[in-house]
Coordinates of C-alpha atoms in Angstrom, one line a residue:
M1 CA -58.1 15.8 -109.7
S2 CA -59.1 19.0 -111.5
A3 CA -62.4 19.3 -113.4
H4 CA -60.5 19.4 -116.7
T5 CA -58.6 16.1 -115.9
A6 CA -61.8 14.4 -114.7
S7 CA -63.6 15.4 -117.9
A8 CA -60.7 14.1 -120.1
Y9 CA -60.6 10.8 -118.2
R10 CA -64.4 10.5 -118.7
I11 CA -64.0 10.9 -122.4
D12 CA -61.1 8.4 -122.5
L13 CA -63.1 5.8 -120.6
S14 CA -66.2 6.3 -122.8
S15 CA -64.0 5.6 -125.9
F16 CA -62.6 2.5 -124.2
S17 CA -66.0 1.3 -123.2
Q18 CA -67.3 1.7 -126.8
W19 CA -64.3 -0.3 -128.1
V20 CA -64.9 -3.1 -125.5
N21 CA -68.5 -3.3 -126.6
E22 CA -67.5 -3.6 -130.3
K23 CA -65.3 -6.5 -129.4
S24 CA -68.2 -8.2 -127.7
L25 CA -66.5 -8.4 -124.3
T26 CA -69.2 -8.5 -121.7
R27 CA -67.2 -8.4 -118.4
W28 CA -64.3 -6.1 -117.4
A29 CA -62.5 -9.1 -115.9
Q30 CA -62.3 -10.7 -119.3
L31 CA -59.8 -8.1 -120.5
D32 CA -56.0 -8.8 -120.5
S33 CA -53.0 -6.7 -121.5
Q34 CA -53.3 -7.8 -125.1
H35 CA -56.7 -6.3 -125.4
V36 CA -55.4 -3.0 -124.0
R37 CA -52.4 -3.1 -126.4
Q38 CA -54.7 -3.6 -129.3
F39 CA -56.9 -0.7 -128.2
A40 CA -53.8 1.5 -128.0
A41 CA -52.5 0.4 -131.3
E42 CA -55.8 1.0 -133.1
T43 CA -56.2 4.5 -131.7
H44 CA -52.7 5.3 -132.7
R45 CA -53.4 4.1 -136.3
A46 CA -56.5 6.3 -136.2
G47 CA -54.3 9.3 -135.6
L48 CA -54.4 9.8 -131.9
S49 CA -51.1 11.3 -130.6
P50 CA -48.8 9.3 -128.3
R51 CA -49.4 11.9 -125.5
S52 CA -53.2 11.3 -125.7
I53 CA -52.7 7.6 -125.7
Q54 CA -50.6 7.9 -122.6
R55 CA -53.5 9.7 -120.9
R56 CA -56.0 7.1 -122.0
L57 CA -53.8 4.3 -120.6
S58 CA -53.5 6.3 -117.4
A59 CA -57.3 6.5 -117.2
I60 CA -57.7 2.8 -117.8
R61 CA -55.1 2.0 -115.1
G62 CA -57.0 4.2 -112.7
F63 CA -60.3 2.6 -113.7
Y64 CA -59.1 -0.9 -113.1
G65 CA -57.7 0.2 -109.7
Y66 CA -61.3 1.2 -108.9
L67 CA -62.6 -2.2 -110.2
A68 CA -60.1 -4.1 -108.0
R69 CA -61.3 -2.2 -104.9
E70 CA -64.9 -3.0 -105.8
G71 CA -64.0 -6.7 -106.3
V72 CA -65.0 -6.7 -110.0
A73 CA -61.6 -7.4 -111.4
T74 CA -58.5 -9.0 -109.9
N75 CA -55.8 -7.8 -112.4
N76 CA -55.0 -4.6 -114.1
P77 CA -54.4 -5.2 -117.8
A78 CA -53.1 -1.8 -118.5
T79 CA -50.2 -2.0 -116.0
D80 CA -47.5 -3.1 -118.4
V81 CA -48.8 -1.4 -121.5
R82 CA -46.9 1.6 -122.8
A83 CA -47.9 4.2 -125.3
P84 CA -45.8 4.9 -128.4
K85 CA -42.9 7.2 -127.7
A86 CA -43.9 10.8 -128.3
A87 CA -41.6 13.1 -130.2
K88 CA -40.0 15.7 -128.0
H89 CA -41.1 19.2 -128.8
L90 CA -39.4 22.0 -127.0
P91 CA -41.9 24.7 -125.8
R92 CA -41.8 27.9 -127.8
T93 CA -40.9 31.0 -126.0
L94 CA -40.6 34.7 -126.6
D95 CA -37.3 36.5 -126.1
V96 CA -37.1 39.3 -123.6
D97 CA -37.5 42.0 -126.2
Q98 CA -40.6 40.4 -127.7
M99 CA -42.1 40.0 -124.2
S100 CA -41.4 43.6 -123.4
R101 CA -43.1 44.7 -126.6
L102 CA -46.1 42.5 -125.9
L103 CA -46.5 43.9 -122.4
Q104 CA -46.3 47.5 -123.4
D105 CA -49.0 49.5 -121.6
L106 CA -51.7 50.5 -124.0
P107 CA -52.7 54.2 -123.8
V108 CA -55.7 53.5 -121.7
K109 CA -57.3 56.5 -119.9
V110 CA -59.6 55.5 -117.1
G111 CA -61.7 58.4 -115.9
K112 CA -65.0 58.9 -114.2
K113 CA -67.0 57.2 -116.9
A114 CA -64.9 54.0 -116.6
R115 CA -65.4 53.9 -112.9
Q116 CA -69.2 54.1 -113.2
S117 CA -69.7 51.9 -116.2
R118 CA -69.4 48.1 -115.4
G119 CA -68.8 47.1 -119.1
D120 CA -66.3 49.9 -120.0
E121 CA -63.7 48.6 -122.4
S122 CA -60.9 50.6 -120.8
A123 CA -61.3 48.9 -117.5
L124 CA -61.2 45.5 -119.2
E125 CA -57.9 46.6 -120.9
L126 CA -56.4 47.3 -117.5
R127 CA -57.6 43.9 -116.4
D128 CA -56.0 42.2 -119.5
H129 CA -52.7 44.1 -118.9
A130 CA -52.6 43.0 -115.2
A131 CA -53.4 39.4 -116.2
L132 CA -50.6 39.3 -118.8
E133 CA -48.1 40.9 -116.5
L134 CA -48.9 38.4 -113.7
L135 CA -48.7 35.4 -116.0
Y136 CA -45.2 36.4 -117.0
S137 CA -44.1 37.8 -113.6
S138 CA -45.0 34.7 -111.6
G139 CA -45.0 31.9 -114.2
L140 CA -48.7 31.0 -113.6
R141 CA -50.8 28.5 -115.4
L142 CA -54.0 29.8 -116.9
S143 CA -56.1 27.9 -114.3
E144 CA -54.0 29.3 -111.5
L145 CA -54.5 32.8 -112.7
I146 CA -58.3 32.7 -113.2
G147 CA -58.6 30.8 -109.9
L148 CA -57.0 33.7 -107.9
N149 CA -59.2 35.4 -105.3
L150 CA -58.7 38.8 -103.8
V151 CA -57.5 37.3 -100.5
D152 CA -54.7 35.4 -102.4
V153 CA -52.9 38.5 -103.5
D154 CA -50.8 40.5 -101.1
L155 CA -49.6 43.7 -102.9
K156 CA -47.7 44.9 -99.9
D157 CA -45.7 41.7 -99.6
R158 CA -45.6 41.3 -103.4
T159 CA -46.7 37.7 -103.3
A160 CA -49.6 35.6 -104.4
R161 CA -50.9 32.2 -103.1
V162 CA -51.9 30.0 -106.0
L163 CA -53.6 26.6 -106.2
G164 CA -51.7 24.4 -108.7
K165 CA -52.0 20.9 -110.0
G166 CA -53.0 18.2 -107.5
S167 CA -54.6 20.9 -105.3
K168 CA -51.1 21.9 -104.2
T169 CA -50.7 25.5 -102.9
R170 CA -47.5 27.5 -103.4
I171 CA -46.5 31.1 -102.8
V172 CA -45.1 33.0 -105.8
P173 CA -43.4 36.5 -106.0
I174 CA -45.0 39.3 -108.0
G175 CA -42.7 41.6 -109.9
S176 CA -42.9 45.4 -109.8
H177 CA -44.4 45.8 -113.2
A178 CA -47.2 43.3 -112.3
I179 CA -47.8 45.1 -109.0
K180 CA -48.4 48.4 -110.8
A181 CA -50.7 46.8 -113.4
L182 CA -52.6 45.0 -110.6
Q183 CA -53.1 48.2 -108.6
K184 CA -54.5 50.0 -111.7
W185 CA -56.9 47.1 -112.4
L186 CA -58.0 46.8 -108.7
N187 CA -58.8 50.5 -108.6
V188 CA -61.5 50.0 -111.3
R189 CA -62.4 46.4 -110.6
G190 CA -65.4 47.5 -108.6
S191 CA -66.9 49.1 -111.7
V192 CA -67.0 45.7 -113.4
A193 CA -67.3 43.0 -110.6
T194 CA -70.5 42.1 -108.8
A195 CA -70.6 42.8 -105.1
E196 CA -70.3 39.2 -104.0
E197 CA -67.6 38.1 -106.5
L198 CA -64.2 37.1 -104.9
A199 CA -62.2 36.5 -108.0
V200 CA -59.3 38.9 -108.9
F201 CA -60.1 38.8 -112.6
V202 CA -63.7 39.1 -113.7
G203 CA -65.5 39.2 -117.1
R204 CA -68.1 41.6 -118.5
N205 CA -70.8 39.9 -116.5
G206 CA -69.1 40.7 -113.3
K207 CA -68.3 37.0 -112.5
R208 CA -65.0 35.1 -112.5
L209 CA -63.3 35.4 -115.8
G210 CA -63.3 32.1 -117.9
A211 CA -60.3 30.4 -119.4
R212 CA -61.5 30.7 -123.0
A213 CA -62.4 34.4 -122.6
L214 CA -58.8 35.1 -121.4
Q215 CA -57.3 33.1 -124.2
L216 CA -59.2 35.2 -126.8
R217 CA -58.2 38.4 -125.0
V218 CA -54.5 37.4 -125.1
A219 CA -54.7 36.6 -128.8
D220 CA -56.4 40.0 -129.4
W221 CA -53.8 41.8 -127.4
A222 CA -51.0 40.2 -129.4
K223 CA -52.7 41.2 -132.6
R224 CA -53.0 44.8 -131.6
Q225 CA -49.3 44.8 -130.7
N226 CA -48.5 43.5 -134.2
L227 CA -46.2 40.7 -133.0
G228 CA -47.1 38.4 -135.9
V229 CA -46.9 35.2 -133.9
H230 CA -49.5 33.1 -132.1
I231 CA -49.7 34.0 -128.5
H232 CA -51.4 31.9 -125.8
P233 CA -51.4 32.1 -122.0
H234 CA -49.0 29.2 -121.4
L235 CA -46.4 30.9 -123.6
F236 CA -45.9 33.4 -120.7
R237 CA -45.1 30.5 -118.3
H238 CA -42.6 29.0 -120.8
S239 CA -41.0 32.4 -121.3
F240 CA -40.9 33.0 -117.5
A241 CA -39.1 29.7 -116.9
S242 CA -36.6 30.1 -119.8
H243 CA -35.7 33.7 -119.0
L244 CA -35.3 32.9 -115.3
L245 CA -33.2 29.9 -115.8
E246 CA -31.0 31.7 -118.4
S247 CA -30.3 34.5 -115.9
S248 CA -29.9 32.4 -112.7
G249 CA -29.0 28.9 -113.7
D250 CA -31.0 27.7 -110.6
L251 CA -33.0 24.7 -111.8
R252 CA -34.3 23.8 -108.4
G253 CA -35.5 27.4 -107.8
V254 CA -37.3 27.5 -111.1
Q255 CA -38.9 24.1 -110.3
E256 CA -40.2 25.5 -107.0
L257 CA -41.6 28.7 -108.7
L258 CA -43.3 26.7 -111.4
G259 CA -44.8 24.2 -108.9
H260 CA -43.4 21.1 -110.8
A261 CA -43.6 17.9 -108.7
N262 CA -40.7 16.4 -110.6
I263 CA -37.5 18.2 -111.6
S264 CA -37.4 16.3 -114.9
T265 CA -40.4 18.4 -116.0
T266 CA -38.4 21.6 -115.4
Q267 CA -35.3 20.2 -117.2
I268 CA -36.8 20.8 -120.6
Y269 CA -36.0 24.5 -120.1
T270 CA -32.3 23.6 -119.8
H271 CA -32.5 22.5 -123.4
L272 CA -34.0 25.8 -124.4
D273 CA -31.2 27.6 -122.6
F274 CA -28.6 25.5 -124.4
Q275 CA -30.2 26.3 -127.7
H276 CA -29.8 30.0 -126.9
L277 CA -26.1 29.5 -125.9
A278 CA -25.4 27.4 -129.0
K279 CA -26.8 30.1 -131.3
T280 CA -24.6 32.7 -129.5
Y281 CA -21.6 30.4 -129.9
D282 CA -22.3 29.8 -133.6
A283 CA -22.7 33.5 -134.2
S284 CA -19.8 34.7 -132.1
H285 CA -16.9 32.2 -131.8
P286 CA -14.2 32.6 -134.5
R287 CA -13.8 28.8 -134.7
A288 CA -17.5 28.2 -135.0
R289 CA -18.0 30.1 -138.2
I290 CA -18.2 28.1 -141.4
V291 CA -15.4 29.0 -143.8
R292 CA -16.6 29.0 -147.4
K293 CA -14.2 28.4 -150.2

């Protein structure tokens, strides 16, 4: 599992362990499904979201699988426990015009000074532009983007090899705008990166760019473009999927490009596409307009 998932499971199991201690349960084998249901119900009443409860139950199921292998417990009390149903929220996306405005190239001039100074802001703006173009062009997750190494990107072939969830590798295409932005960034990357750094995107310290740093840069970029909406890296992935599905109608193709293990995960974008069509219908079809008396 990813370091992020392992950290989340560690927090979940720590919370569960604390709850077990408060109930004066001294052995893991004592717990049954009713205990786990009670734990889930109490955390839900405390305000924890259904999605977070689902993750906690997943952590507990995995933990009891480990206890069974170690001979500590013979049953898994979380097997039949389900979290409350989560409300379905469709991911927010930008339309094509908004995305084009966001990705407008800032008037950055990279001269001799920028090539010689490792911390020059203009070089970092080229990095940001390349990162944003690649997020939208290839539908990458934030972790996939910052995990890219130089050897993973083939500008000539216009493809990138990314490491997705579950340590699964996939090849994604890179669009022409992203290629141009990457070329500009790679021309000045040496003025920022340390000699031994392999990452495509690096921070001011010359090391691999962190996730939080990129999130802040994306928000700052959006503010400078005066979009007036909250922009985050995953919004580019949602927009990529929605726009591609709207244009092609190829759900399986979008699934492959996104690296989804299950097509049901990709199907949420069909709802987004239908919303777009419904709005077009309501605005355009003569029989859809409301006649007011």
